Amino acid sequence: MRSSFLAISMMGNLVLVAVFLAVRHGSMPPGPAVPAPATSTAAAPKTAPAWPATKGTPAPVVPWRLIASADYRQYIANLRAAGCPEWLVRDIIVADIDDLYEQKSRTDPVYFAPWQGADQRRKTARSRSVKLDALRQEKRALVKSLLGYEWENYGEEVWNQDLRTSLTFGFLPDDKATQVLSLKDKYTEAAQNVREDANFILIDEDRARLQTLYEEFGAETSRLLSPSELDELQLRAQQGFLLANDINFDGVTISREELREMVRLSRSFKDMAREEFVPDRPLTEAKQLRQKTAFEAQVKQLLGPKRFADYQRAQDSNFREIFAFSQQNNLPPSAAVKVYESRLNASEQADEIQNDGSLSAGERAAALAVLKAATMNTISSALGGSYQDFLQGPGQWLGALTPSPETQTTNQMQ
Amino acid sequence: MKTWPVIGSSLLLNAILAAAIILSLRKTPPPAPAPVAAAPASSMISPSPPVTTPPSPGLPFQWSQIASPDLKIYRDNLRAIGCPELTVREIIRAVINENFRTRRRDILASFQDHYWDMVLRRELVRRQWLPRTEWGQALESLKAERQELIADVLGRDSLITEAERQTQRTELEQRRSWLSPEKRKKLIELEEQHQQRLVEWAETLGLRVNGMPTQEDEDRLENWQQEFEESETQLLTPEELAKLQLRESDVANWAASLPGFNPTEDEWRSLTQLRSQFEASQNAPAGPDLTDEQRAAQQDEVQSNFVNSVQEALGSDRFAQYQLANNDQYQALRNVAQRYGLPDSVAAQGLNVQQTAQAAANQVRANSNLSPEDQQAALNAIQQETEQTLSQILGVKVLSTYKEYGGDWLTGLSQTE
């Protein structure tokens, strides 16, 4: 009994001496590996290329091996234990995972013999796409299981590089912006897979799948963002409605909040974020008109009758042209309104004169000349010194108020 | 009895050794990061080095010992401890991003308040306008500074280029798999060498102020091309060279855009040769004395000769399939039919109906004996009948999908013009 006790203790001493020496030489293996799910195991830690030691310095010991691990959980634990900042832990691990999956997806390149037909190519490309998609999903799941959230270093790169993305997502904190971009990327890719599966001919089942993806994207995003952040993001995604419907605000007094409200209202007519996932079926002209009328009724309610009239005027490209001219020439908006109204009046009156059968050709020409002179007078007084420039540019329509010699001759013959 | 003191001593030694190990773990000096000669100021990160979490006791290595405000020192320290190059790059890139974050955030904050004003002024529509704004310029300048710093610390020759090169090589090897391994290897080497010369040539031009090649540059390019072609001729037999040229020609991939027609290798070879000749005839300059009509007639003849040659090469049945595959209207029907798992024969029937209906509608439109009302009534009747027939062939659901994807000609049937 005593002798075995002594033997154990002596062996223990030997082991402890060996460990002590190992620690002194910096070759102590990292702490016990934390069991990890199968998915968190990388194929193998990357081997370091031989970098020449810096001149004049002793060759350093190589502790990176003590940190990097094929087991990502262990790798994270080691980085944290070494005091590596958390954002860097994330970027190192995600980059390593990116590299691992890049290698996995590179093992299966596709080559088509030139005589391979379109059907065969599509089938092969699709099957490859499915494999790659499965790998990407596996990668995302791995990242999420390790970090607790979706993250793509690529998303961060986009966030850093693209101006439009910066503009749209700039109200969010950096990490949230990158996470939303990662989520968007994930769901956009899934939606694209549905479309490719369907060879871009969407039937009811496809639309249902896309709708589910859209809802899941919304649900995940809402878990990530605060209610006010989510509201702002939805509004920013929806503002494309204004462009899609060519809605303009030149010369309309509208507050930021009213504009946001208008964008919010538009969502019930066409949800722009949803449209990216589930494209609407083309509407008949009659239905489009009904929708436009219904939307404008809501805009009228929001702005009141006076400003709604301004809003309607802003939708006329003739007004926008005059408005732009007035701004370029530092004229007040009222000048643009006056010129536009004279143009409208002149057009109406010119139509009446042209269609008045009781007038002879000479009387018609004289009436148009009077109308033209009166209109020019009004416009000149509104534009002042910019009048001549106006005549050369957006005011060229004034020339059409006088009938051409051919028209006069034709009218005389009639 | 005398063994107890020995056991006691041994246990004491156990305890001392255990304590020494613990102390060593806490105190073992970390591997000295290789100090590097002072790097240029541009690689210094400002305003402060990355914040690290407090060191954790018990590990013979602490991050703070390799992190440095000078990114070149940081990089070299990572390399010195055996960190793989890919990871070094990622770490340096992440550190740079982190250090630019605050400045970027400040710029973002400066224009976020004006987001809705920009919407109001429709400024977001003009993508090219964004870099010209004050904030756009600030962000672009920060981006350029960031990229310059990355290039300064990590070099311009990125590892991604190496990965891309690898992928290109694998693809080339697959495309040349019909050659013997030795010839394949040599040919790829020749091509890569030639490609490398072209890249360097283009880069040299890019460095010049006007970017324009001189006569000397063009001569050099031509010589290289000749040299490359001669090397190819020396390496390959005439048959191999002809095969290579056919496979690499501009018209080689015609089968990729013909769903429903899968040529055999022989069919592909014959048709590719014919297409190649057809292209050459089309591009051949017409006689200077020809009138427009004569030129058009010449083109028609070339076209007709090509079609006849294809028919001869394929035989009548395969030619019919080939022609069907070339028909866009058939492809639209086939896509929808396939989506519902219907055979190609259904699409062919649908095409037949379409062609008959459109011919009938054209006859009605051309019939000047009909009053406008009668013409409209006849066209409406054709449209109704066509929809019914298609509905029987495709089924109601498929027809409805078809109307959405390529079947809009159905509504056009009832139009008088």
mmCIF file of C-alpha atoms in Angstrom, chain B residues 55-320:
data_model
loop_
_atom_site.group_PDB
_atom_site.id
_atom_site.type_symbol
_atom_site.label_atom_id
_atom_site.label_comp_id
_atom_site.label_asym_id
_atom_site.label_seq_id
_atom_site.Cartn_x
_atom_site.Cartn_y
_atom_site.Cartn_z
ATOM 1 C CA PRO B 55 -4.859 39.713 -20.592
ATOM 2 C CA SER B 56 -6.052 36.421 -19.315
ATOM 3 C CA PRO B 57 -3.666 34.714 -16.937
ATOM 4 C CA GLY B 58 -2.510 31.224 -17.713
ATOM 5 C CA LEU B 59 -1.630 31.535 -21.406
ATOM 6 C CA PRO B 60 1.945 31.885 -22.558
ATOM 7 C CA PHE B 61 0.947 34.528 -25.103
ATOM 8 C CA GLN B 62 -0.963 37.781 -24.916
ATOM 9 C CA TRP B 63 -2.444 39.714 -27.835
ATOM 10 C CA SER B 64 -1.202 43.004 -26.490
ATOM 11 C CA GLN B 65 2.328 41.730 -27.028
ATOM 12 C CA ILE B 66 1.894 41.555 -30.780
ATOM 13 C CA ALA B 67 -0.597 44.365 -31.374
ATOM 14 C CA SER B 68 1.070 47.608 -32.327
ATOM 15 C CA PRO B 69 -0.145 51.020 -33.456
ATOM 16 C CA ASP B 70 2.338 50.619 -36.294
ATOM 17 C CA LEU B 71 0.630 48.221 -38.643
ATOM 18 C CA LYS B 72 3.854 47.067 -40.258
ATOM 19 C CA ILE B 73 5.188 46.072 -36.863
ATOM 20 C CA TYR B 74 1.840 44.443 -36.087
ATOM 21 C CA ARG B 75 2.038 42.546 -39.396
ATOM 22 C CA ASP B 76 5.616 41.435 -38.814
ATOM 23 C CA ASN B 77 4.887 40.396 -35.257
ATOM 24 C CA LEU B 78 2.052 38.205 -36.537
ATOM 25 C CA ARG B 79 4.286 36.696 -39.200
ATOM 26 C CA ALA B 80 7.019 36.129 -36.663
ATOM 27 C CA ILE B 81 4.771 34.064 -34.437
ATOM 28 C CA GLY B 82 3.841 31.879 -37.399
ATOM 29 C CA CYS B 83 0.429 33.352 -38.146
ATOM 30 C CA PRO B 84 -0.639 32.182 -41.639
ATOM 31 C CA GLU B 85 -0.503 34.931 -44.260
ATOM 32 C CA LEU B 86 -4.229 34.790 -44.989
ATOM 33 C CA THR B 87 -4.959 35.381 -41.305
ATOM 34 C CA VAL B 88 -2.348 38.142 -41.102
ATOM 35 C CA ARG B 89 -4.080 39.931 -43.954
ATOM 36 C CA GLU B 90 -7.485 39.515 -42.360
ATOM 37 C CA ILE B 91 -6.273 40.765 -38.995
ATOM 38 C CA ILE B 92 -4.580 43.835 -40.481
ATOM 39 C CA ARG B 93 -7.617 44.550 -42.647
ATOM 40 C CA ALA B 94 -9.926 44.232 -39.625
ATOM 41 C CA VAL B 95 -7.689 46.497 -37.530
ATOM 42 C CA ILE B 96 -7.665 49.100 -40.298
ATOM 43 C CA ASN B 97 -11.475 48.914 -40.582
ATOM 44 C CA GLU B 98 -11.808 49.308 -36.852
ATOM 45 C CA ASN B 99 -9.527 52.335 -36.874
ATOM 46 C CA PHE B 100 -11.394 54.005 -39.686
ATOM 47 C CA ARG B 101 -14.735 53.265 -38.063
ATOM 48 C CA THR B 102 -14.968 56.386 -35.929
ATOM 49 C CA ARG B 103 -14.058 58.716 -38.782
ATOM 50 C CA ARG B 104 -16.491 56.947 -41.059
ATOM 51 C CA ARG B 105 -19.207 57.130 -38.439
ATOM 52 C CA ASP B 106 -18.709 60.892 -38.131
ATOM 53 C CA ILE B 107 -19.158 61.333 -41.888
ATOM 54 C CA LEU B 108 -22.235 59.072 -41.912
ATOM 55 C CA ALA B 109 -23.759 61.072 -39.077
ATOM 56 C CA SER B 110 -23.158 64.319 -40.968
ATOM 57 C CA PHE B 111 -25.619 63.486 -43.736
ATOM 58 C CA GLN B 112 -28.066 61.079 -42.132
ATOM 59 C CA ASP B 113 -30.231 63.976 -40.959
ATOM 60 C CA HIS B 114 -30.621 65.045 -44.576
ATOM 61 C CA TYR B 115 -31.593 61.621 -45.930
ATOM 62 C CA TRP B 116 -35.264 62.519 -46.469
ATOM 63 C CA ASP B 117 -34.366 65.901 -47.948
ATOM 64 C CA MET B 118 -32.349 64.008 -50.541
ATOM 65 C CA VAL B 119 -35.354 61.767 -51.219
ATOM 66 C CA LEU B 120 -37.483 64.860 -51.651
ATOM 67 C CA ARG B 121 -35.059 66.306 -54.164
ATOM 68 C CA ARG B 122 -34.794 62.938 -55.946
ATOM 69 C CA GLU B 123 -31.083 62.985 -55.420
ATOM 70 C CA LEU B 124 -30.900 59.291 -54.633
ATOM 71 C CA VAL B 125 -31.920 58.480 -58.197
ATOM 72 C CA ARG B 126 -28.679 59.747 -59.601
ATOM 73 C CA ARG B 127 -26.140 57.161 -58.512
ATOM 74 C CA GLN B 128 -23.318 59.032 -60.235
ATOM 75 C CA TRP B 129 -24.237 62.075 -58.186
ATOM 76 C CA LEU B 130 -23.455 60.418 -54.859
ATOM 77 C CA PRO B 131 -19.634 60.611 -55.076
ATOM 78 C CA ARG B 132 -19.898 64.314 -55.881
ATOM 79 C CA THR B 133 -21.667 65.268 -52.686
ATOM 80 C CA GLU B 134 -19.681 66.581 -49.784
ATOM 81 C CA TRP B 135 -20.300 63.473 -47.708
ATOM 82 C CA GLY B 136 -19.735 61.232 -50.741
ATOM 83 C CA GLN B 137 -16.388 62.849 -51.348
ATOM 84 C CA ALA B 138 -15.474 62.503 -47.683
ATOM 85 C CA LEU B 139 -16.389 58.806 -47.701
ATOM 86 C CA GLU B 140 -14.612 58.175 -51.009
ATOM 87 C CA SER B 141 -11.515 59.912 -49.746
ATOM 88 C CA LEU B 142 -11.610 57.864 -46.551
ATOM 89 C CA LYS B 143 -12.072 54.712 -48.638
ATOM 90 C CA ALA B 144 -9.078 55.601 -50.801
ATOM 91 C CA GLU B 145 -7.003 56.308 -47.718
ATOM 92 C CA ARG B 146 -8.044 52.968 -46.270
ATOM 93 C CA GLN B 147 -7.184 51.105 -49.472
ATOM 94 C CA GLU B 148 -3.862 52.892 -49.708
ATOM 95 C CA LEU B 149 -3.051 51.875 -46.145
ATOM 96 C CA ILE B 150 -4.028 48.259 -46.832
ATOM 97 C CA ALA B 151 -1.829 48.258 -49.935
ATOM 98 C CA ASP B 152 1.027 49.885 -48.047
ATOM 99 C CA VAL B 153 0.977 47.335 -45.260
ATOM 100 C CA LEU B 154 -0.067 44.213 -47.153
ATOM 101 C CA GLY B 155 1.110 44.950 -50.686
ATOM 102 C CA ARG B 156 -0.965 45.253 -53.827
ATOM 103 C CA ASP B 157 -0.524 41.700 -54.993
ATOM 104 C CA SER B 158 -3.385 40.142 -53.103
ATOM 105 C CA LEU B 159 -3.782 36.466 -52.367
ATOM 106 C CA ILE B 160 -7.160 36.507 -54.050
ATOM 107 C CA THR B 161 -5.392 36.986 -57.355
ATOM 108 C CA GLU B 162 -3.453 33.806 -56.665
ATOM 109 C CA ALA B 163 -6.702 31.948 -55.896
ATOM 110 C CA GLU B 164 -8.236 33.288 -59.097
ATOM 111 C CA ARG B 165 -5.167 32.199 -61.016
ATOM 112 C CA GLN B 166 -5.570 28.712 -59.589
ATOM 113 C CA THR B 167 -9.221 28.570 -60.634
ATOM 114 C CA GLN B 168 -8.347 29.786 -64.132
ATOM 115 C CA ARG B 169 -5.683 27.096 -64.415
ATOM 116 C CA THR B 170 -8.091 24.352 -63.328
ATOM 117 C CA GLU B 171 -10.619 25.547 -65.884
ATOM 118 C CA LEU B 172 -7.993 25.658 -68.605
ATOM 119 C CA GLU B 173 -6.882 22.151 -67.744
ATOM 120 C CA GLN B 174 -10.450 20.921 -68.066
ATOM 121 C CA ARG B 175 -10.925 22.657 -71.393
ATOM 122 C CA ARG B 176 -7.701 21.118 -72.677
ATOM 123 C CA SER B 177 -8.413 17.668 -71.246
ATOM 124 C CA TRP B 178 -8.576 16.200 -74.774
ATOM 125 C CA LEU B 179 -4.853 16.839 -75.178
ATOM 126 C CA SER B 180 -2.144 14.573 -73.769
ATOM 127 C CA PRO B 181 -1.031 15.646 -70.258
ATOM 128 C CA GLU B 182 2.383 16.811 -71.497
ATOM 129 C CA LYS B 183 0.994 18.907 -74.347
ATOM 130 C CA ARG B 184 -1.761 20.247 -72.113
ATOM 131 C CA LYS B 185 0.782 21.383 -69.536
ATOM 132 C CA LYS B 186 3.007 23.007 -72.153
ATOM 133 C CA LEU B 187 0.101 24.722 -73.897
ATOM 134 C CA ILE B 188 -1.207 26.153 -70.632
ATOM 135 C CA GLU B 189 2.258 27.401 -69.756
ATOM 136 C CA LEU B 190 2.507 29.073 -73.136
ATOM 137 C CA GLU B 191 -0.908 30.671 -72.707
ATOM 138 C CA GLU B 192 -0.149 31.885 -69.201
ATOM 139 C CA GLN B 193 3.149 33.321 -70.329
ATOM 140 C CA HIS B 194 1.444 35.105 -73.218
ATOM 141 C CA GLN B 195 -1.304 36.339 -70.937
ATOM 142 C CA GLN B 196 1.234 37.632 -68.443
ATOM 143 C CA ARG B 197 2.966 39.599 -71.220
ATOM 144 C CA LEU B 198 -0.349 41.117 -72.260
ATOM 145 C CA VAL B 199 -1.170 42.099 -68.694
ATOM 146 C CA GLU B 200 2.226 43.749 -68.260
ATOM 147 C CA TRP B 201 1.848 45.491 -71.597
ATOM 148 C CA ALA B 202 -1.524 46.884 -70.559
ATOM 149 C CA GLU B 203 -0.171 47.914 -67.169
ATOM 150 C CA THR B 204 2.678 49.810 -68.828
ATOM 151 C CA LEU B 205 0.161 51.720 -70.902
ATOM 152 C CA GLY B 206 -1.945 52.426 -67.840
ATOM 153 C CA LEU B 207 1.014 54.143 -66.190
ATOM 154 C CA ARG B 208 1.355 56.623 -69.037
ATOM 155 C CA VAL B 209 -0.395 59.946 -69.005
ATOM 156 C CA ASN B 210 -2.413 59.407 -72.180
ATOM 157 C CA GLY B 211 -2.571 55.597 -71.928
ATOM 158 C CA MET B 212 -2.154 55.299 -75.690
ATOM 159 C CA PRO B 213 0.103 52.680 -77.300
ATOM 160 C CA THR B 214 2.947 53.847 -79.535
ATOM 161 C CA GLN B 215 3.836 52.137 -82.813
ATOM 162 C CA GLU B 216 6.616 50.390 -80.931
ATOM 163 C CA ASP B 217 4.094 49.041 -78.391
ATOM 164 C CA GLU B 218 1.872 47.732 -81.140
ATOM 165 C CA ASP B 219 4.799 46.082 -82.908
ATOM 166 C CA ARG B 220 5.822 44.427 -79.693
ATOM 167 C CA LEU B 221 2.291 43.120 -79.234
ATOM 168 C CA GLU B 222 2.193 41.774 -82.756
ATOM 169 C CA ASN B 223 5.549 40.061 -82.328
ATOM 170 C CA TRP B 224 4.364 38.383 -79.157
ATOM 171 C CA GLN B 225 1.218 37.201 -80.878
ATOM 172 C CA GLN B 226 3.273 35.753 -83.724
ATOM 173 C CA GLU B 227 5.686 34.167 -81.292
ATOM 174 C CA PHE B 228 2.795 32.624 -79.402
ATOM 175 C CA GLU B 229 1.147 31.278 -82.525
ATOM 176 C CA GLU B 230 4.416 29.806 -83.749
ATOM 177 C CA SER B 231 4.935 28.090 -80.414
ATOM 178 C CA GLU B 232 1.419 26.660 -80.635
ATOM 179 C CA THR B 233 2.109 25.369 -84.137
ATOM 180 C CA GLN B 234 5.319 23.747 -82.989
ATOM 181 C CA LEU B 235 3.661 22.129 -80.025
ATOM 182 C CA LEU B 236 0.476 20.786 -81.643
ATOM 183 C CA THR B 237 -0.174 18.651 -84.712
ATOM 184 C CA PRO B 238 -2.184 20.371 -87.479
ATOM 185 C CA GLU B 239 -5.278 18.334 -86.448
ATOM 186 C CA GLU B 240 -4.886 19.307 -82.815
ATOM 187 C CA LEU B 241 -4.429 22.941 -83.763
ATOM 188 C CA ALA B 242 -7.559 22.888 -85.945
ATOM 189 C CA LYS B 243 -9.512 21.244 -83.126
ATOM 190 C CA LEU B 244 -8.281 23.838 -80.654
ATOM 191 C CA GLN B 245 -9.196 26.726 -82.945
ATOM 192 C CA LEU B 246 -12.690 25.340 -83.571
ATOM 193 C CA ARG B 247 -13.354 24.838 -79.850
ATOM 194 C CA GLU B 248 -12.083 28.307 -78.999
ATOM 195 C CA SER B 249 -13.789 30.114 -81.859
ATOM 196 C CA ASP B 250 -16.395 32.828 -81.233
ATOM 197 C CA VAL B 251 -19.198 30.660 -82.595
ATOM 198 C CA ALA B 252 -18.262 27.499 -80.657
ATOM 199 C CA ASN B 253 -20.865 27.960 -77.917
ATOM 200 C CA TRP B 254 -23.969 28.150 -80.080
ATOM 201 C CA ALA B 255 -25.488 25.045 -78.491
ATOM 202 C CA ALA B 256 -25.556 26.780 -75.095
ATOM 203 C CA SER B 257 -28.341 29.081 -76.246
ATOM 204 C CA LEU B 258 -30.597 26.481 -77.874
ATOM 205 C CA PRO B 259 -32.763 24.794 -75.244
ATOM 206 C CA GLY B 260 -34.354 21.650 -76.617
ATOM 207 C CA PHE B 261 -31.590 20.827 -79.068
ATOM 208 C CA ASN B 262 -28.715 18.701 -77.831
ATOM 209 C CA PRO B 263 -26.201 18.136 -80.612
ATOM 210 C CA THR B 264 -23.860 15.170 -80.752
ATOM 211 C CA GLU B 265 -20.163 15.977 -80.889
ATOM 212 C CA ASP B 266 -20.173 15.320 -84.668
ATOM 213 C CA GLU B 267 -23.217 17.534 -85.227
ATOM 214 C CA TRP B 268 -21.604 20.250 -83.159
ATOM 215 C CA ARG B 269 -18.376 20.054 -85.182
ATOM 216 C CA SER B 270 -20.200 20.224 -88.552
ATOM 217 C CA LEU B 271 -22.438 23.112 -87.509
ATOM 218 C CA THR B 272 -19.621 25.036 -85.855
ATOM 219 C CA GLN B 273 -17.595 24.827 -89.056
ATOM 220 C CA LEU B 274 -20.614 26.013 -91.028
ATOM 221 C CA ARG B 275 -21.286 28.850 -88.614
ATOM 222 C CA SER B 276 -17.670 29.876 -88.758
ATOM 223 C CA GLN B 277 -17.802 30.025 -92.575
ATOM 224 C CA PHE B 278 -21.126 31.871 -92.402
ATOM 225 C CA GLU B 279 -19.649 34.483 -90.052
ATOM 226 C CA ALA B 280 -16.664 34.923 -92.364
ATOM 227 C CA SER B 281 -18.939 35.387 -95.418
ATOM 228 C CA GLN B 282 -21.106 37.875 -93.559
ATOM 229 C CA ASN B 283 -18.110 39.900 -92.474
ATOM 230 C CA ALA B 284 -16.446 39.809 -95.894
ATOM 231 C CA PRO B 285 -16.590 43.273 -97.456
ATOM 232 C CA ALA B 286 -19.221 43.576 -100.183
ATOM 233 C CA GLY B 287 -18.172 44.835 -103.618
ATOM 234 C CA PRO B 288 -17.941 48.656 -103.651
ATOM 235 C CA ASP B 289 -20.081 48.919 -106.780
ATOM 236 C CA LEU B 290 -23.042 46.994 -105.370
ATOM 237 C CA THR B 291 -26.346 48.741 -104.767
ATOM 238 C CA ASP B 292 -28.166 48.329 -101.458
ATOM 239 C CA GLU B 293 -30.569 45.850 -103.080
ATOM 240 C CA GLN B 294 -27.683 43.830 -104.467
ATOM 241 C CA ARG B 295 -25.999 43.778 -101.072
ATOM 242 C CA ALA B 296 -29.229 42.617 -99.428
ATOM 243 C CA ALA B 297 -29.644 39.918 -102.067
ATOM 244 C CA GLN B 298 -26.073 38.776 -101.451
ATOM 245 C CA GLN B 299 -26.712 38.549 -97.711
ATOM 246 C CA ASP B 300 -29.933 36.599 -98.351
ATOM 247 C CA GLU B 301 -28.012 34.163 -100.492
ATOM 248 C CA VAL B 302 -25.347 33.666 -97.819
ATOM 249 C CA GLN B 303 -28.089 33.112 -95.243
ATOM 250 C CA SER B 304 -29.956 30.697 -97.482
ATOM 251 C CA ASN B 305 -26.773 28.737 -98.276
ATOM 252 C CA PHE B 306 -26.044 28.459 -94.582
ATOM 253 C CA VAL B 307 -29.540 27.148 -93.786
ATOM 254 C CA ASN B 308 -29.343 24.621 -96.633
ATOM 255 C CA SER B 309 -25.943 23.426 -95.490
ATOM 256 C CA VAL B 310 -27.215 22.998 -91.927
ATOM 257 C CA GLN B 311 -30.202 21.026 -93.218
ATOM 258 C CA GLU B 312 -27.898 18.828 -95.240
ATOM 259 C CA ALA B 313 -25.574 18.262 -92.286
ATOM 260 C CA LEU B 314 -28.339 17.384 -89.810
ATOM 261 C CA GLY B 315 -30.880 15.561 -91.946
ATOM 262 C CA SER B 316 -34.540 16.553 -92.079
ATOM 263 C CA ASP B 317 -35.723 15.336 -88.631
ATOM 264 C CA ARG B 318 -32.844 16.833 -86.680
ATOM 265 C CA PHE B 319 -33.058 20.009 -88.759
ATOM 266 C CA ALA B 320 -36.730 20.373 -87.803
#
